[in-house]
């Protein structure tokens, strides 16, 4: 229940902040350029709370999945002659363009600020240490092996696994081969990984590369027994070391987890070491639904030496001044990567399964908030970039669609007819609805494990 509440609050907080910032960009610019703003709303639908200040209504509305700024406009109702110069539609082309562009622009500025805060406060992650690549992978063919640490990708320094993934994806989209500078047994060397005919789809790309984070061997030592479940019913105790599973020797917790998962509701034998002695235990594993798959469950947790994770931890921190260009670079990289991914989806090179809906975004929000404040800020920066890029797409109904209309108006010397604009609006709504359907479908298939 606590995790669910945290996820809901993290999601609503993220959406409220990002929408408020986006709409404030429109609001602030409109006010500064002499346009009267009638309403500033966070959320859609019925009003939950509101007040009037300086002639503008400020609302909190019932559906927290967006927001809007309503300006005085002759196209939406009669405007008194005395206020016509305050209406949006009567403004010069450059003013209308600035007001529309201000929303996405502020999203990019917010992303820069959030990345700057993360860089100054310090961000943690996994060191880019490699597990043994599969024998049929590009990484293995190039000579990469378990324990190698990636220091840079195409001469760009790498501090964490997250950075490594982003740079690998960016270079794959650009069609570049990879030059990885690695550290192996205290010696630096460069390994080149060709990307010829490799898909830029994230899942297929990383499967082809075969790059996975290094997983230390964790002894299968029980650190927790869940009351009432299989381990508890069989008499297992905290401190027990599992030596074998159905006659198969076990020395790593992850290997044990795989065996347990493959045997739901099955009678098994385990050899247990306790206080210097060993004995066999017969028990019946439980099960749990994981999407559409039933997996075995022991009902026990592992006792992990915290030092294992300390050795794999990477920390990256910059001075306030040095963090400025790095925050700008990260915002640019994520913006370009987002735009490229959308383009690759349109031509079928990248799966539409990469489009996240509200359920996935809420899940990411809750997970990032549970990990730490800096991780949550990085999540907010990423979503802010995505919101900025999405709104700049030249699709009628989005900010980019309005800017497209204004560009055409600038070339023609007069705006498009109302009929043409209305047709574009219908097309834009249809495209946006299709995108929402895809996103919701991805949410549902992920939720039920059929993606």
C-alpha positions in Angstrom: 0.0 0.0 0.0 2.9 2.4 0.8 4.5 1.6 -2.5 1.2 2.3 -4.4 0.7 5.6 -2.5 4.3 6.6 -3.3 3.8 5.8 -6.9 0.6 7.8 -7.2 2.0 10.8 -5.4 5.3 10.8 -7.4 3.3 10.6 -10.6 0.8 13.3 -9.8 3.7 15.5 -8.5 5.6 15.0 -11.7 2.7 15.7 -14.0 1.6 18.7 -12.0 5.1 20.3 -11.9 5.8 19.7 -15.6 2.4 20.9 -16.8 2.5 23.9 -14.6 5.9 24.9 -15.9 4.9 24.4 -19.5 1.7 26.4 -19.2 3.4 29.0 -17.1 5.7 29.6 -20.1 2.6 30.4 -22.3 1.1 32.4 -19.5 4.1 34.5 -18.6 5.0 35.3 -22.2 1.4 36.2 -23.0 1.1 38.6 -20.1 4.4 40.2 -21.0 3.4 40.7 -24.6 0.1 42.4 -23.7 -2.4 39.5 -24.1 -5.1 39.0 -21.5 -5.2 35.6 -19.9 -8.6 34.5 -18.7 -7.7 31.2 -17.1 -4.6 29.3 -16.0 -5.6 25.7 -15.1 -3.6 22.7 -13.9 -5.6 19.7 -15.0 -8.7 19.3 -17.1 -12.3 18.9 -16.3 -14.3 20.3 -13.4 -12.8 22.8 -11.1 -11.6 21.5 -7.7 -10.2 24.8 -6.5 -10.0 28.3 -7.9 -9.4 31.9 -7.3 -9.3 35.1 -9.3 -6.3 37.5 -9.3 -5.7 40.5 -11.5 -8.5 39.4 -13.8 -7.2 35.8 -14.3 -8.9 32.7 -12.9 -6.4 30.2 -11.4 -7.8 26.6 -11.3 -6.9 23.2 -10.0 -9.0 20.8 -12.1 -10.1 17.3 -11.5 -8.1 15.4 -14.2 -4.4 15.8 -13.4 -3.1 14.8 -16.8 -2.5 18.1 -18.4 -3.5 21.8 -18.2 -4.2 24.8 -20.3 -4.0 28.6 -20.6 -7.2 30.3 -21.9 -6.5 33.6 -23.5 -8.9 36.3 -24.7 -9.5 35.3 -28.4 -12.2 36.4 -30.9 -12.3 32.8 -32.3 -13.7 31.6 -29.0 -16.3 34.2 -28.2 -17.2 37.9 -28.6 -14.5 40.4 -27.5 -15.5 43.9 -26.5 -14.0 46.5 -28.9 -12.2 48.1 -26.0 -10.3 44.9 -25.3 -9.6 43.8 -28.9 -6.0 44.8 -28.7 -5.7 42.4 -25.7 -6.9 39.4 -27.7 -4.5 36.7 -28.8 -5.7 36.4 -32.4 -5.1 40.2 -33.0 -1.4 40.1 -32.1 1.4 40.3 -34.5 2.7 37.0 -35.9 6.0 37.2 -33.9 4.1 37.7 -30.7 1.8 34.7 -31.3 4.8 32.6 -32.2 6.7 33.5 -29.1 3.7 32.8 -26.8 3.2 29.3 -28.4 6.9 28.5 -28.4 7.4 29.6 -24.8 5.8 26.4 -23.3 8.2 23.9 -24.8 11.1 26.3 -24.3 10.4 26.4 -20.6 10.3 22.6 -20.5 13.9 22.5 -21.9 15.0 25.2 -19.4 13.5 23.2 -16.6 15.3 20.1 -17.8 18.6 22.0 -17.8 18.0 23.2 -14.2 17.1 19.7 -13.0 20.2 18.2 -14.6 22.3 21.0 -13.1 20.9 20.3 -9.6 21.6 16.6 -10.0 25.2 17.2 -11.2 25.9 19.6 -8.4 24.3 17.4 -5.7 26.0 14.3 -7.1 24.5 11.4 -8.8 25.1 7.7 -8.1 24.7 4.7 -10.3 26.3 1.4 -11.2 29.9 1.5 -12.5 29.9 0.4 -16.1 31.4 -3.0 -15.4 30.6 -5.8 -17.8 29.3 -9.3 -17.3 30.5 -12.0 -19.6 28.9 -11.3 -23.0 27.1 -14.2 -24.7 29.4 -16.1 -27.2 27.2 -15.1 -30.1 27.1 -11.4 -29.3 29.0 -8.5 -30.9 30.7 -7.6 -27.7 32.2 -11.1 -27.3 33.3 -11.1 -31.0 35.0 -7.7 -30.4 36.9 -9.1 -27.4 35.0 -7.7 -24.5 35.0 -9.9 -21.4 33.6 -10.1 -17.8 35.1 -7.5 -15.5 35.9 -5.0 -18.2 35.0 -1.4 -17.2 34.0 1.0 -19.9 35.7 4.4 -19.5 34.5 6.1 -22.6 32.4 5.6 -25.8 33.7 7.3 -28.9 35.9 9.5 -26.7 33.0 10.6 -24.5 33.7 9.8 -20.8 31.3 7.4 -19.1 30.7 7.3 -15.3 27.6 5.1 -15.0 25.6 2.3 -16.7 22.8 4.8 -17.5 25.2 7.0 -19.4 26.6 4.0 -21.2 23.2 2.9 -22.4 22.3 6.5 -23.6 25.5 6.9 -25.6 25.3 3.4 -27.1 21.8 4.1 -28.3 22.6 7.6 -29.6 25.6 6.3 -31.6 23.5 3.4 -33.0 20.9 5.8 -34.2 23.6 7.9 -35.8 25.0 4.7 -37.5 28.4 5.0 -35.9 30.6 2.1 -34.9 31.6 2.0 -31.3 35.1 2.7 -30.0 35.0 1.6 -26.3 37.9 2.6 -24.0 38.0 -0.1 -21.3 40.0 -0.8 -18.2 41.1 -4.4 -17.9 43.4 -5.5 -15.1 44.6 -1.9 -14.6 45.4 -1.5 -18.3 43.5 0.8 -20.7 42.8 -0.4 -24.2 40.4 0.4 -27.0 37.9 -2.1 -28.4 36.0 -1.4 -31.6 32.5 -2.8 -32.0 31.0 -2.6 -35.5 27.3 -1.8 -35.7 26.7 -2.8 -39.3 23.1 -4.0 -39.9 22.3 -3.7 -36.2 18.8 -2.4 -35.4 18.6 0.9 -33.4 15.6 -0.5 -31.5 16.8 -0.5 -27.9 15.8 -4.0 -27.0 17.3 -5.6 -30.2 20.3 -3.3 -30.0 21.3 -4.4 -26.5 20.5 -8.0 -27.2 22.8 -7.9 -30.3 25.6 -6.1 -28.3 25.3 -8.5 -25.4 26.4 -5.9 -22.9 25.0 -6.4 -19.4 26.0 -5.0 -16.0 28.4 -7.0 -14.0 26.7 -9.2 -11.4 28.8 -10.2 -8.4 28.4 -13.7 -7.0 26.1 -13.5 -4.0 26.2 -16.6 -1.8 22.7 -18.1 -1.3 22.6 -17.2 2.4 19.1 -16.7 3.8 18.6 -13.3 5.4 14.8 -13.3 5.7 12.1 -15.9 5.9 8.5 -14.9 5.0 6.0 -16.3 7.6 3.6 -18.8 6.2 5.4 -19.4 2.9 7.4 -22.4 1.6 10.7 -21.7 3.4 8.9 -21.1 6.7 6.8 -24.2 6.4 10.0 -26.3 5.8 11.7 -24.9 8.8 14.4 -22.8 7.0 16.0 -20.2 9.2 17.9 -16.9 8.8 21.6 -17.8 8.4 21.0 -21.0 6.5 23.2 -21.5 3.5 21.6 -23.4 0.5 24.2 -25.7 -0.9 22.2 -27.7 -3.5 18.9 -27.7 -5.2 17.5 -31.1 -6.4 21.1 -32.5 -6.3 22.5 -29.5 -8.3 25.3 -27.6 -6.5 24.5 -24.0 -5.9 27.0 -21.2 -5.1 25.1 -18.1 -6.3 21.7 -16.6 -5.3 20.7 -15.6 -8.8 21.2 -19.2 -10.0 19.0 -20.4 -7.2 16.3 -17.8 -8.0 16.2 -19.1 -11.6 15.8 -22.7 -10.5 13.1 -21.8 -8.1 11.2 -19.7 -10.7 11.2 -22.6 -13.1 9.5 -24.9 -10.6 6.2 -23.5 -9.4 4.2 -25.6 -7.0 6.8 -28.4 -7.2 8.2 -30.7 -4.5 12.0 -30.2 -4.3 15.0 -31.1 -2.2 17.5 -28.7 -0.8 20.8 -29.4 1.0 21.2 -26.8 3.8 24.3 -25.9 5.7 23.5 -24.7 9.3 26.1 -24.0 12.0 28.7 -26.2 10.4 26.4 -29.2 9.7 24.5 -30.1 6.5 21.1 -31.8 6.0 18.5 -32.3 3.4 15.1 -30.5 3.4 12.1 -31.6 1.4 9.7 -28.8 0.6 7.0 -27.8 -1.8 7.6 -24.5 -3.5 4.8 -21.9 -3.8 4.0 -19.9 -6.8 3.3 -16.3 -7.9 1.8 -14.9 -11.1 4.2 -12.8 -13.1 2.2 -11.4 -15.9 0.9 -14.4 -17.8 3.5 -16.7 -16.4 3.5 -18.6 -13.1 6.8 -18.6 -11.3 8.0 -20.6 -8.3 8.4 -18.9 -4.9 10.4 -19.9 -1.9 9.4 -17.1 0.4 13.0 -16.2 1.5 15.3 -13.2 1.0 19.0 -13.2 0.6 21.5 -11.8 3.1 23.8 -9.5 1.0 27.0 -8.0 2.2 26.5 -4.2 1.6 30.2 -3.9 0.6 29.4 -5.8 -2.6 27.3 -2.9 -3.9 29.7 -0.3 -2.5 32.4 -1.7 -4.8 30.0 -1.4 -7.8 28.8 2.1 -7.0 29.8 5.1 -9.1 29.4 8.7 -8.0 29.6 11.7 -10.3 29.6 15.3 -9.1 30.6 18.6 -10.7 31.1 22.1 -9.5 28.2 24.6 -10.0 30.1 26.3 -12.8 31.2 23.1 -14.6 27.7 21.6 -14.3 26.2 24.3 -16.5 27.6 23.2 -19.9 27.1 19.5 -18.9 23.4 20.2 -18.0 22.9 21.9 -21.4 24.7 19.0 -23.2 22.5 16.4 -21.5 19.3 18.3 -22.3 20.4 18.5 -26.0 21.4 14.9 -26.1 18.1 13.7 -24.7 16.1 16.0 -26.9 17.9 14.8 -30.0 17.7 11.1 -28.9 13.9 11.5 -28.3 13.4 13.1 -31.7 15.5 10.5 -33.5 13.6 7.6 -31.7 10.3 9.1 -32.8 11.6 9.4 -36.4 12.8 5.8 -36.3 9.4 4.7 -35.1 7.7 6.4 -38.0 9.8 4.5 -40.5 9.5 1.2 -38.7 13.1 0.9 -37.5 12.2 1.1 -33.8 9.2 -0.7 -32.2 6.2 1.3 -31.0 6.5 -0.7 -27.8 8.9 2.0 -26.7 6.1 4.5 -26.3 5.2 4.7 -22.6 1.7 5.4 -21.4 0.6 6.8 -18.1 0.8 3.5 -16.2 4.5 3.0 -17.2 5.3 6.6 -16.5 3.7 6.3 -13.1 5.7 3.2 -12.4 8.9 4.9 -13.4 8.0 7.9 -11.2 7.4 5.6 -8.2 10.6 3.6 -8.7 12.8 6.7 -9.1 11.3 8.3 -6.1 11.9 5.2 -4.0 15.6 5.1 -5.1 16.4 8.7 -4.2 15.7 12.3 -4.7 18.5 12.8 -7.3 17.1 9.9 -9.4 13.6 11.4 -9.2 15.0 14.7 -10.4 16.7 13.0 -13.4 13.3 11.3 -14.2 11.6 14.7 -14.1 14.3 16.1 -16.4 13.8 13.3 -18.9 10.0 13.7 -19.0 10.3 17.4 -19.3 12.5 17.0 -22.3 10.0 14.5 -23.8 7.2 16.9 -23.2 9.1 19.7 -24.9 10.0 17.6 -27.9 6.5 16.2 -28.3 4.9 19.6 -28.1 7.2 20.9 -30.9 6.1 18.2 -33.4 4.4 19.8 -36.4 1.1 18.2 -35.6 -2.0 20.5 -35.4 -3.4 20.7 -31.8 0.2 20.7 -30.5 2.3 23.8 -30.1 4.4 22.7 -33.0 1.3 22.5 -35.2 0.4 26.1 -34.3 4.0 27.2 -35.2 3.6 25.4 -38.5 0.5 27.4 -39.2 2.3 30.6 -38.3 5.2 29.7 -40.6 2.8 29.2 -43.5 1.2 32.5 -42.6 4.5 34.2 -42.7 5.2 32.8 -46.2 1.7 33.5 -47.6 1.3 36.9 -45.9 -2.1 35.7 -44.5 -3.3 32.9 -42.3 -4.8 29.6 -43.5 -8.5 29.6 -43.9 -10.6 28.5 -40.9 -11.7 25.5 -42.8 -8.1 24.4 -43.4 -7.2 25.0 -39.8 -10.2 23.0 -38.6 -9.3 20.1 -40.9 -5.7 20.2 -39.6 -7.1 20.2 -36.0 -9.2 17.1 -36.7 -6.2 15.3 -38.2 -4.0 16.3 -35.3 -6.6 15.0 -32.8 -6.8 11.7 -34.7 -3.0 11.3 -34.7 -2.8 12.2 -31.0 -5.6 9.7 -30.2 -3.8 7.0 -32.1 -0.6 7.7 -30.1 -2.6 7.6 -26.8 -4.1 4.2 -27.9 -0.7 2.8 -28.7 0.6 4.0 -25.3 -2.3 2.5 -23.4 -2.0 -0.7 -25.3 1.7 -0.9 -24.3 0.7 -0.2 -20.7 -1.9 -3.0 -20.7 0.4 -5.6 -22.5 3.2 -4.8 -20.0 0.8 -5.1 -17.1 -0.5 -8.5 -18.2 2.9 -9.7 -19.5 2.0 -10.1 -23.1 4.2 -7.4 -24.6 
